[in-house]
Short mmCIF file of C-alpha atoms and ligand atoms in Angstrom, two decimals:
data_model
loop_
_atom_site.label_atom_id
_atom_site.label_comp_id
_atom_site.label_asym_id
_atom_site.label_seq_id
_atom_site.Cartn_x
_atom_site.Cartn_y
_atom_site.Cartn_z
CA MET A 1 21.46 -9.09 26.56
CA LYS A 2 20.11 -7.30 23.51
CA GLN A 3 16.40 -7.01 23.29
CA ARG A 4 14.52 -6.57 20.13
CA PHE A 5 10.93 -5.14 20.04
CA PHE A 6 8.51 -4.91 17.03
CA ILE A 7 5.75 -2.33 17.24
CA THR A 8 2.58 -3.24 15.27
CA GLY A 9 -0.93 -1.62 15.23
CA THR A 10 -4.43 -2.33 14.67
CA ASP A 11 -4.26 -0.24 11.42
CA THR A 12 -2.21 2.56 9.83
CA ASP A 13 -2.18 5.97 11.76
CA VAL A 14 -2.69 4.29 15.15
CA GLY A 15 0.16 5.85 16.82
CA LYS A 16 2.99 3.38 16.20
CA THR A 17 5.48 6.00 15.55
CA TYR A 18 4.16 8.34 18.40
CA LEU A 19 4.77 5.44 20.92
CA SER A 20 7.82 4.14 19.44
CA VAL A 21 9.39 7.51 20.02
CA GLY A 22 8.04 7.51 23.53
CA LEU A 23 9.51 3.86 24.23
CA LEU A 24 12.81 5.03 22.84
CA ASN A 25 12.79 7.93 25.07
CA LEU A 26 11.75 5.83 27.96
CA PHE A 27 14.48 3.32 27.45
CA THR A 28 17.08 6.00 27.11
CA SER A 29 15.96 7.69 30.31
CA LEU A 30 16.48 4.29 32.12
CA GLY A 31 20.01 4.30 31.00
CA PHE A 32 19.75 1.96 27.93
CA THR A 33 21.28 2.41 24.53
CA THR A 34 18.41 2.38 21.92
CA LEU A 35 18.10 2.01 18.22
CA GLY A 36 14.68 2.68 16.31
CA LEU A 37 14.20 1.22 12.84
CA LYS A 38 11.65 1.47 10.16
CA PRO A 39 12.76 -1.13 7.53
CA VAL A 40 10.05 -0.46 5.12
CA ALA A 41 8.43 2.89 4.36
CA SER A 42 6.24 4.41 1.80
CA GLY A 43 5.18 8.01 1.54
CA CYS A 44 8.82 9.31 1.45
CA MET A 45 10.03 12.84 0.66
CA ARG A 46 12.77 13.24 -1.91
CA HIS A 47 15.47 15.57 -0.74
CA ASN A 48 18.80 15.95 -2.68
CA GLY A 49 18.12 12.81 -4.71
CA HIS A 50 17.60 10.74 -1.69
CA LEU A 51 14.16 9.49 -0.19
CA TYR A 52 13.39 10.18 3.54
CA ASN A 53 10.44 8.98 5.57
CA LEU A 54 9.21 11.07 8.42
CA ASP A 55 8.73 7.99 10.77
CA ALA A 56 12.19 6.98 10.15
CA LEU A 57 13.46 10.50 10.79
CA LEU A 58 11.62 10.64 14.13
CA LEU A 59 12.83 7.33 15.11
CA GLN A 60 16.45 8.19 14.17
CA GLN A 61 16.19 11.51 16.27
CA ALA A 62 14.75 9.55 19.31
CA SER A 63 17.60 6.79 19.21
CA SER A 64 20.43 6.93 21.56
CA LEU A 65 22.77 5.68 18.88
CA GLN A 66 23.07 8.00 15.71
CA LEU A 67 23.53 5.80 12.58
CA SER A 68 23.22 6.64 8.97
CA TYR A 69 19.60 6.98 7.60
CA ASP A 70 20.03 3.95 5.12
CA ILE A 71 20.40 1.58 8.13
CA ILE A 72 17.25 2.91 9.80
CA ASN A 73 15.22 2.81 6.69
CA PRO A 74 16.68 0.54 3.95
CA PHE A 75 13.47 0.40 1.95
CA ALA A 76 12.07 3.93 1.19
CA PHE A 77 9.38 4.43 -1.51
CA GLU A 78 7.98 7.72 -2.68
CA PRO A 79 4.30 6.99 -3.40
CA GLY A 80 2.02 7.07 -0.12
CA ILE A 81 0.46 3.68 -0.80
CA ALA A 82 0.86 0.04 0.30
CA PRO A 83 4.57 -0.74 0.47
CA HIS A 84 4.48 -3.59 -2.13
CA LEU A 85 2.62 -1.37 -4.64
CA ALA A 86 4.79 1.54 -3.96
CA ALA A 87 7.80 -0.75 -4.49
CA LYS A 88 6.04 -1.97 -7.83
CA GLN A 89 5.54 1.57 -8.99
CA SER A 90 9.32 2.27 -8.14
CA ALA A 91 10.17 -0.83 -10.46
CA THR A 92 11.57 -2.77 -7.53
CA THR A 93 10.32 -5.75 -5.69
CA LEU A 94 10.41 -6.15 -1.81
CA THR A 95 11.12 -9.53 -0.50
CA LEU A 96 11.28 -11.19 2.97
CA LYS A 97 14.89 -12.13 2.15
CA LYS A 98 15.91 -8.50 1.53
CA VAL A 99 14.19 -7.09 4.47
CA ASN A 100 15.62 -9.82 6.72
CA GLU A 101 19.21 -9.35 5.36
CA ALA A 102 18.77 -5.41 5.98
CA LEU A 103 17.60 -5.97 9.49
CA HIS A 104 20.39 -8.38 10.22
CA ARG A 105 23.01 -5.65 9.39
CA ALA A 106 21.17 -3.38 11.77
CA PHE A 107 20.93 -6.03 14.43
CA ASN A 108 24.66 -6.45 14.44
CA THR A 109 25.14 -2.99 15.98
CA SER A 110 26.00 -2.93 19.62
CA VAL A 111 23.06 -1.62 21.43
CA ASP A 112 20.67 -2.71 24.25
CA ILE A 113 17.41 -2.14 22.71
CA PHE A 114 16.24 -2.33 19.06
CA LEU A 115 12.62 -1.36 18.33
CA VAL A 116 11.48 -2.07 14.77
CA GLU A 117 8.41 -0.15 13.57
CA GLY A 118 6.15 -2.05 11.23
CA ALA A 119 4.27 -0.54 8.30
CA GLY A 120 0.59 -0.36 8.49
CA GLY A 121 -0.99 -3.35 10.40
CA TRP A 122 0.21 -6.84 11.22
CA HIS A 123 -0.22 -8.47 7.72
CA THR A 124 0.90 -5.71 5.55
CA PRO A 125 2.14 -7.32 2.26
CA LEU A 126 5.68 -7.26 1.24
CA ASN A 127 4.72 -8.72 -2.21
CA GLU A 128 2.00 -11.08 -3.48
CA LYS A 129 3.19 -13.99 -1.25
CA GLU A 130 4.97 -12.66 1.75
CA THR A 131 3.85 -10.18 4.55
CA MET A 132 5.71 -8.13 7.28
CA ALA A 133 4.56 -10.62 9.86
CA GLU A 134 7.10 -13.21 8.47
CA VAL A 135 9.90 -10.85 9.25
CA VAL A 136 8.71 -10.66 12.80
CA MET A 137 8.53 -14.54 12.83
CA HIS A 138 12.03 -15.08 11.46
CA TYR A 139 13.46 -12.84 14.25
CA GLN A 140 11.00 -13.73 17.01
CA LEU A 141 10.74 -10.20 17.93
CA ASN A 142 8.97 -9.21 21.07
CA THR A 143 5.74 -7.76 19.61
CA ILE A 144 3.94 -4.74 21.20
CA LEU A 145 0.43 -3.97 19.62
CA ILE A 146 -0.82 -0.38 19.54
CA VAL A 147 -4.55 -0.29 19.66
CA ARG A 148 -6.16 3.10 18.68
CA ILE A 149 -9.23 3.62 20.79
CA HIS A 150 -12.03 4.48 18.55
CA LEU A 151 -15.37 2.78 17.41
CA GLY A 152 -14.26 -0.37 15.59
CA CYS A 153 -11.10 -1.14 17.53
CA LEU A 154 -12.44 -4.09 19.55
CA ASN A 155 -12.67 -6.24 16.32
CA HIS A 156 -9.45 -4.97 15.01
CA ALA A 157 -7.63 -5.60 18.15
CA ILE A 158 -8.94 -9.17 18.73
CA LEU A 159 -8.16 -10.21 15.21
CA THR A 160 -4.71 -8.65 15.37
CA GLU A 161 -3.96 -10.45 18.58
CA ARG A 162 -5.16 -13.79 17.18
CA ALA A 163 -3.18 -13.40 13.95
CA ILE A 164 0.03 -12.47 16.03
CA ARG A 165 -0.63 -15.61 18.27
CA SER A 166 -1.02 -17.88 15.21
CA SER A 167 2.02 -16.40 13.76
CA GLY A 168 3.92 -18.02 16.80
CA VAL A 169 5.50 -14.75 17.66
CA PRO A 170 5.71 -13.55 21.36
CA LEU A 171 3.23 -10.89 22.03
CA PHE A 172 4.75 -8.86 24.82
CA GLY A 173 1.91 -6.53 25.52
CA TRP A 174 -0.54 -3.86 24.20
CA ILE A 175 -0.94 -0.10 24.65
CA ALA A 176 -4.30 1.66 24.33
CA ASN A 177 -3.68 4.91 22.59
CA TYR A 178 -6.11 7.95 21.86
CA THR A 179 -5.00 9.88 18.93
CA THR A 180 -7.99 12.37 19.43
CA GLY A 181 -9.57 13.66 22.42
CA ASN A 182 -13.11 12.67 23.52
CA ILE A 183 -13.82 9.15 22.58
CA GLU A 184 -17.20 7.91 23.81
CA ASN A 185 -16.90 4.75 26.08
CA GLY A 186 -13.16 4.63 25.66
CA GLU A 187 -12.59 3.29 29.11
CA GLU A 188 -15.20 0.47 28.50
CA GLN A 189 -13.63 -0.42 25.29
CA ILE A 190 -10.29 -0.74 26.94
CA ASN A 191 -12.01 -2.96 29.88
CA THR A 192 -13.42 -5.06 27.21
CA LEU A 193 -10.08 -5.62 25.49
CA LYS A 194 -8.52 -6.43 28.81
CA HIS A 195 -10.85 -9.57 28.89
CA PHE A 196 -10.09 -10.61 25.26
CA LEU A 197 -6.37 -9.85 24.96
CA SER A 198 -4.17 -12.32 27.02
CA ALA A 199 -1.09 -10.12 26.82
CA PRO A 200 -0.77 -7.50 29.62
CA LEU A 201 -1.80 -3.82 28.90
CA LEU A 202 1.39 -1.79 29.06
CA GLY A 203 -0.19 1.63 29.25
CA VAL A 204 -3.04 3.91 28.49
CA VAL A 205 -1.87 6.90 26.44
CA ASN A 206 -4.33 9.95 26.26
CA PHE A 207 -4.29 12.36 23.49
CA ASN A 208 -1.28 14.51 23.63
CA GLU A 209 0.09 12.88 26.54
CA ASP A 210 3.80 11.93 26.84
CA PRO A 211 3.94 8.12 26.50
CA LYS A 212 7.06 8.05 28.63
CA GLN A 213 5.04 8.86 31.61
CA LYS A 214 2.18 6.33 30.79
CA ILE A 215 4.00 3.10 29.97
CA ASN A 216 4.75 0.64 32.75
CA HIS A 217 8.19 0.08 32.20
CA ARG A 218 8.39 -2.30 35.22
CA ILE A 219 6.38 -4.96 33.21
CA ILE A 220 8.75 -4.68 30.28
CA LEU A 221 11.89 -4.71 32.51
CA ALA A 222 10.71 -7.75 34.65
CA SER A 223 9.45 -9.74 31.33
CA THR A 224 12.92 -9.40 29.65
CA SER A 225 16.49 -9.89 30.74
CA LEU A 226 16.91 -6.05 31.05
CA ILE A 227 17.10 -6.37 34.79
N1 ATP B 301 -1.52 9.87 21.93
C1 ATP B 301 -1.48 10.81 20.88
N2 ATP B 301 -1.79 12.28 21.15
C2 ATP B 301 -1.73 13.08 20.25
N3 ATP B 301 -1.36 12.57 18.82
C3 ATP B 301 -1.11 11.42 18.63
C4 ATP B 301 -1.30 10.36 19.55
N4 ATP B 301 -0.95 9.13 19.02
C5 ATP B 301 -0.71 9.41 17.69
N5 ATP B 301 -0.90 10.90 17.35
C6 ATP B 301 -0.78 11.44 16.12
O1 ATP B 301 -1.50 10.74 15.21
C7 ATP B 301 -0.94 10.61 13.93
C8 ATP B 301 -0.83 9.12 13.49
O2 ATP B 301 0.17 8.51 14.44
P1 ATP B 301 1.28 7.87 13.99
O3 ATP B 301 2.03 8.62 12.89
O4 ATP B 301 2.29 7.64 15.18
O5 ATP B 301 0.73 6.53 13.41
P2 ATP B 301 1.48 5.22 12.90
O6 ATP B 301 0.55 4.09 13.38
O7 ATP B 301 2.92 5.27 12.94
O8 ATP B 301 1.06 5.34 11.24
P3 ATP B 301 1.77 4.73 10.06
O9 ATP B 301 1.02 3.48 9.65
O10 ATP B 301 1.71 5.75 8.92
O11 ATP B 301 3.20 4.34 10.39
C9 ATP B 301 0.33 11.38 13.99
O12 ATP B 301 0.27 12.72 13.66
C10 ATP B 301 0.60 11.30 15.57
O13 ATP B 301 1.47 12.54 15.91
MG1 MG B 302 4.44 5.30 11.61
#
């Protein structure tokens, strides 16, 4: 049975790609076939007339199934700004329908585990009416929330968890991630979040640690039909 995960975060730059790569490596090491997707990306580089996003390239490299770049990242924009604004600057419009259709093509691939990385946080706009959360709602993706441990993360994590739940999407678990070393009261912040977030903590990943070693795959496997 295929499993489809969505990786969201409390903000941009919280480690969604770092942990997505770690999760893809973890699943591959457990013997599953994997495919990482970054449907919407801004801040892309131009090479030979084609736009490439670093996150998408990292996900492509970490996937066990090697597919063409356009399937991994169908919507790529050059300006490093919010995707709907980058789309506008690129004289195009992002819509929920277009993103859903592109994902549908990717989901037709024969693979055990799909891992879709969001853009920014939970309610990143696709246009002036729709947000990325609606893509997750459409496909009911198992969502994993990445919380960057730093001052301010408690409010961001609680707000995001509530938004995910009110979207009616399954929140699979959360991961505490240190994108820098030496965060004051990091452990206390994580303990506080354990009280507020009802989904399980899947792991605590310290600065420069390999996520593969720190994520509790037993919780993931036991809660899905992967075993
Ligand atoms: N545990 C970690 N240890 C060391 N570096 C990390 C860790 N987590 C994230 N980073 C680094 O922090 C930066 C931001 O992480 P990342 O790119 O994964 O964030 P993101 O949430 O995917 O951002 P975006 O919203 O742009 O997609 C990257 O340079 C990444 O390598
Ligand atoms: Mg990223």
